[in-house]
Structure formats: structure tokens, C-alpha cells
Amino acid sequence: AQKITQTQPGMFVQEKEAVTLDCTYDTSDPSYGLFWYKQPSSGEMIFLIYQGSYDQQNATEGRYSLNFQKARKSANLVISASQLGDSAMYFCAMREVGSYIPTFGRGTSLIVHP
Amino acid sequence: SAVISQKPSRDICQRGTSLTIQCQVDSQVTMMFWYRQQPGQSLTLIATANQGSEATYESGFVIDKFPISRPNLTFSTLTVSNMSPEDSSIYLCSAFTGTSGTSYNEQFFGPGTRLTVL
């Protein structure tokens, strides 16, 4: 069964607008971590934001915030004030406690229009 | 944190040849991994590179096709052997520096090697 689901293969947003990228996950482990990575066309994987399963507050890092809804098992990434440089693939990933290996979703391609 | 470099950054190779990709980390790390990302796809783990012993391969990947070395705690190589066009992918080296499974600042990625096989 797929552990990480990203249902949006592609998203478009106008520059300076906010956009939400969806991610749902499946685990029976009470302790886990959720990650978002950005992959521009150059291919490198850039870590954006992390949410621990026991964190009480939603994670934020600059223009990135994570809308964590534990009961729904969702961890959506919100990018505020989109910039042209935000155009990239975005991957959601989860790592369960005791595992060194994260599971990645299929990714969402984001295109920011001027 | 850890900074990871990979060489080459990209290459175009002929069918039937082999390519060795190098991964260098600027500090000692607990574990190193190799991922493959086929065009338009997500990341797929090839193997965990073990220091001083044989790599641990994921289902669908074998040592004869993807031999891996890790002679020390900061360096690893992945060889893509007897290449075919289906091997055209981005190959990413990743390093894990921590001891737990959930700390965010423990997993880093290299810039990737973009391989095209003709």
C-alpha cells in the first residue's frame, strides 16, 4: 500500500499568491516525521520543512508552512507569496521511528506564473 | 549538517558501458544511500551503502547491475553496469547523520547525477 499520496500531479499559481500542495500518509506507527523537499530542474533535493508527529504546532519556515492534520493523516504544504523561483517539483516524505529510510510521494509539479 | 558532492554531475553514455558515480560527504555520517529517479517519477531507493561490507539492496536491484562501495564513513561509489536506455535517470546520493528516525536535520541529499544512456 502506498504510504505517501500526493494527488496533484501539477499545480499552477499566480506570482504572489498562496498555494497548497496536498499530502496524505498512512502509518500505524505513533511516532514519525513528515518532510517536504523541493526539486528544481537542476535535480538537487532541497529540504524545506519538517513536522514531527508529536509536535503540537504546525511547522513554519519562512514562506513555507505545514498544515498538519493528524487525525486526517494529512500534511499539506502551504507556500505563501509565491515567487517565480518556486517553480519546481515538490515531494512529501515520511520516516517512521526506527527507520533511516524515508518514503517519498510521487511529487507535485508547481508552476508559478508571472 | 552535511554537505554532499557528487561526480559527475551529468553524463551521456553509450549502451553497454558502465559509469561510476562518486559521492563525497564533508563529515562522517551514519549511513549513506543511493536513490534513482527516473524521468517524471519519484525517488526509488536502490541500496544502503554499508561501510566495509556489502551494500543492502532493495527489491528489484542487484549487486551485479549496481555495485556499490563504501570504503569509509565519508565516501561511496555507485556503478551503473552494462547500461541501457532504461537506466537514464537522476542518481542521488543521500546521507543520514543521526541516530534516530525522525529528526529533520539528519538526512541530506547530493546534487544528483543526471545520466542519459543512448
Coordinates of C-alpha atoms in Angstrom, one line a residue:
Chain A
A1 CA 0.0 0.0 0.0
Q2 CA 1.2 3.5 -0.8
K3 CA 2.3 5.3 2.3
I4 CA 2.5 8.7 0.9
T5 CA -0.1 10.1 -1.5
Q6 CA 0.2 13.3 -3.5
T7 CA -2.9 13.6 -5.6
Q8 CA -1.9 16.7 -7.5
P9 CA 0.4 15.9 -10.4
G10 CA 0.6 19.5 -11.4
M11 CA -0.4 22.9 -9.9
F12 CA -0.4 26.4 -11.3
V13 CA -0.4 29.6 -9.2
Q14 CA 0.0 33.3 -9.9
E15 CA 3.0 35.0 -8.6
K16 CA 2.5 36.5 -5.1
E17 CA -0.5 34.2 -4.5
A18 CA -0.5 31.4 -1.9
V19 CA -0.7 27.7 -2.9
T20 CA -1.4 24.5 -1.1
L21 CA 0.2 21.2 -2.1
D22 CA -1.6 18.2 -0.7
C23 CA 0.0 15.2 1.0
T24 CA -1.7 12.3 2.9
Y25 CA 0.1 9.5 4.6
D26 CA -0.5 6.1 6.0
T27 CA 1.2 4.6 9.1
S28 CA 0.2 2.7 12.2
D29 CA 3.3 3.9 14.0
P30 CA 2.5 6.7 16.5
S31 CA 5.9 8.3 16.1
Y32 CA 7.0 9.5 12.7
G33 CA 8.3 12.6 10.8
L34 CA 7.0 14.3 7.8
F35 CA 9.1 16.2 5.3
W36 CA 8.8 18.3 2.3
Y37 CA 11.5 18.6 -0.3
K38 CA 11.8 20.9 -3.3
Q39 CA 13.5 19.7 -6.5
P40 CA 14.2 22.3 -9.1
S41 CA 15.0 21.4 -12.7
S42 CA 18.7 21.1 -11.7
G43 CA 17.8 17.9 -9.8
E44 CA 19.0 18.6 -6.3
M45 CA 16.7 17.8 -3.4
I46 CA 16.3 20.8 -1.1
F47 CA 14.9 20.2 2.4
L48 CA 12.1 22.7 3.1
I49 CA 10.2 21.8 6.3
Y50 CA 9.7 19.1 8.9
Q51 CA 6.8 18.1 11.1
G52 CA 7.1 15.6 13.9
S53 CA 4.0 13.5 14.8
Y54 CA 4.1 14.8 18.4
D55 CA 4.6 18.4 17.5
Q56 CA 1.7 20.4 18.9
Q57 CA 2.1 23.3 16.5
N58 CA 2.2 23.4 12.7
A59 CA 5.7 23.8 11.4
T60 CA 6.7 27.1 9.7
E61 CA 9.9 28.1 7.8
G62 CA 9.7 31.5 6.2
R63 CA 7.1 31.4 3.4
Y64 CA 6.6 27.6 4.0
S65 CA 4.1 26.3 6.5
L66 CA 2.8 22.8 7.0
N67 CA -0.9 22.3 7.6
F68 CA -0.7 19.2 9.8
Q69 CA -4.0 17.4 10.5
K70 CA -3.0 14.3 12.4
A71 CA -6.5 12.7 12.6
R72 CA -6.9 13.0 8.8
K73 CA -3.3 12.0 8.3
S74 CA -2.6 14.9 6.1
A75 CA 0.5 17.2 5.9
N76 CA -0.2 19.8 3.3
L77 CA 2.5 22.3 2.3
V78 CA 1.4 25.9 2.1
I79 CA 3.6 28.3 0.1
S80 CA 2.7 32.0 0.7
A81 CA 3.5 34.8 -1.7
S82 CA 4.7 32.5 -4.5
Q83 CA 7.7 33.5 -6.4
L84 CA 8.9 32.5 -9.9
G85 CA 11.7 30.6 -8.3
D86 CA 9.3 28.4 -6.5
S87 CA 8.5 26.6 -9.8
A88 CA 9.8 23.0 -9.2
M89 CA 8.8 19.5 -8.2
Y90 CA 7.7 19.2 -4.5
F91 CA 7.9 15.9 -2.7
C92 CA 6.3 14.9 0.5
A93 CA 8.1 12.2 2.5
M94 CA 7.6 10.3 5.8
R95 CA 10.0 8.5 8.0
E96 CA 8.8 6.2 10.7
V97 CA 10.6 5.9 14.0
G98 CA 13.5 3.5 13.9
S99 CA 13.8 3.7 10.2
Y100 CA 16.5 5.5 8.4
I101 CA 14.8 5.4 5.1
P102 CA 12.0 7.9 4.2
T103 CA 9.2 7.0 1.9
F104 CA 8.5 9.6 -0.9
G105 CA 5.3 10.5 -2.6
R106 CA 5.1 10.8 -6.4
G107 CA 5.6 14.6 -6.3
T108 CA 3.7 17.6 -7.4
S109 CA 4.9 19.9 -10.2
L110 CA 4.3 23.6 -9.3
I111 CA 4.4 26.3 -11.9
V112 CA 4.3 29.9 -10.9
H113 CA 3.0 32.3 -13.5
P114 CA 4.1 35.9 -13.6
Chain B
S1 CA 24.6 19.2 8.9
A2 CA 26.4 17.6 6.0
V3 CA 27.3 18.9 2.5
I4 CA 27.3 16.2 -0.2
S5 CA 29.0 16.4 -3.5
Q6 CA 28.6 14.1 -6.5
K7 CA 30.7 13.5 -9.5
P8 CA 29.9 13.6 -12.4
S9 CA 27.0 16.0 -12.3
R10 CA 25.8 14.6 -15.6
D11 CA 27.0 12.2 -18.3
I12 CA 25.9 10.8 -21.7
C13 CA 26.9 7.2 -22.1
Q14 CA 26.6 4.5 -24.7
R15 CA 24.6 1.4 -24.3
G16 CA 26.6 -1.5 -22.8
T17 CA 29.1 0.7 -21.0
S18 CA 29.4 1.3 -17.2
L19 CA 29.6 4.5 -15.2
T20 CA 30.8 5.0 -11.7
I21 CA 29.3 7.9 -9.7
Q22 CA 31.2 9.2 -6.7
C23 CA 29.6 10.7 -3.5
Q24 CA 31.7 12.6 -1.0
V25 CA 30.3 13.9 2.3
D26 CA 32.1 16.6 4.2
S27 CA 31.7 14.9 7.6
Q28 CA 31.4 11.3 8.9
V29 CA 27.8 10.1 8.5
T30 CA 26.0 7.2 10.0
M31 CA 24.5 5.9 6.7
M32 CA 24.7 6.5 3.0
F33 CA 22.1 5.7 0.4
W34 CA 21.7 5.7 -3.3
Y35 CA 18.4 6.6 -5.0
R36 CA 17.3 6.5 -8.6
Q37 CA 14.8 8.9 -10.0
Q38 CA 13.5 8.0 -13.4
P39 CA 12.1 10.8 -15.6
G40 CA 8.9 12.2 -14.1
Q41 CA 9.0 9.8 -11.2
S42 CA 9.6 9.9 -7.5
L43 CA 12.7 8.7 -5.8
T44 CA 13.4 5.0 -5.5
L45 CA 15.9 3.6 -3.1
I46 CA 18.5 1.4 -4.7
A47 CA 20.5 0.4 -1.7
T48 CA 22.0 1.3 1.6
A49 CA 25.8 1.6 1.3
N50 CA 27.4 -0.1 4.3
Q51 CA 30.9 0.9 5.4
G52 CA 33.3 -2.0 5.0
S53 CA 30.7 -4.6 3.9
E54 CA 28.3 -5.3 1.1
A55 CA 25.5 -2.9 0.4
T56 CA 21.9 -3.8 1.3
Y57 CA 19.8 -3.7 -1.9
E58 CA 16.2 -3.0 -2.2
S59 CA 13.8 -5.3 -4.1
G60 CA 14.4 -5.1 -7.8
F61 CA 18.0 -4.0 -7.6
V62 CA 21.0 -6.4 -7.7
I63 CA 24.7 -6.0 -7.0
D64 CA 25.8 -7.2 -10.4
K65 CA 23.9 -4.2 -12.0
F66 CA 24.6 -1.6 -9.3
P67 CA 27.8 -2.5 -7.5
I68 CA 28.3 -0.1 -4.5
S69 CA 31.4 0.6 -2.5
R70 CA 31.8 2.5 0.8
P71 CA 35.4 2.3 1.9
N72 CA 35.0 4.8 4.7
L73 CA 32.4 7.0 6.6
T74 CA 32.5 9.9 4.1
F75 CA 32.7 8.3 0.6
S76 CA 30.7 6.0 -1.6
T77 CA 30.5 5.0 -5.2
L78 CA 27.7 3.6 -7.3
T79 CA 28.4 1.9 -10.6
V80 CA 25.7 1.5 -13.2
S81 CA 26.8 -1.5 -15.2
N82 CA 26.0 -2.6 -18.7
M83 CA 23.8 0.4 -19.2
S84 CA 20.7 0.5 -21.3
P85 CA 18.4 3.5 -22.2
E86 CA 16.2 2.4 -19.3
D87 CA 18.9 3.4 -16.9
S88 CA 18.6 7.0 -17.9
S89 CA 17.8 8.7 -14.6
I90 CA 19.0 11.0 -11.9
Y91 CA 21.0 9.2 -9.4
L92 CA 21.1 10.8 -5.9
C93 CA 23.4 10.1 -3.0
S94 CA 21.9 10.7 0.4
A95 CA 23.5 10.7 3.9
F96 CA 21.9 10.2 7.3
T97 CA 23.8 11.7 10.2
G98 CA 21.7 11.0 13.2
T99 CA 20.8 8.0 15.3
S100 CA 17.0 8.4 15.4
G101 CA 14.4 8.0 12.7
T102 CA 12.6 11.3 12.9
S103 CA 14.9 14.2 13.4
Y104 CA 14.6 16.5 10.5
N105 CA 18.1 17.7 10.2
E106 CA 19.6 14.3 9.7
Q107 CA 19.1 13.5 6.1
F108 CA 20.8 15.3 3.3
F109 CA 21.0 14.8 -0.5
G110 CA 23.7 15.4 -3.0
P111 CA 23.0 17.4 -6.1
G112 CA 22.4 14.3 -8.2
T113 CA 24.0 12.8 -11.3
R114 CA 21.9 13.1 -14.5
L115 CA 22.6 10.1 -16.6
T116 CA 21.5 9.7 -20.2
V117 CA 22.1 6.4 -22.0
L118 CA 21.9 6.3 -25.8

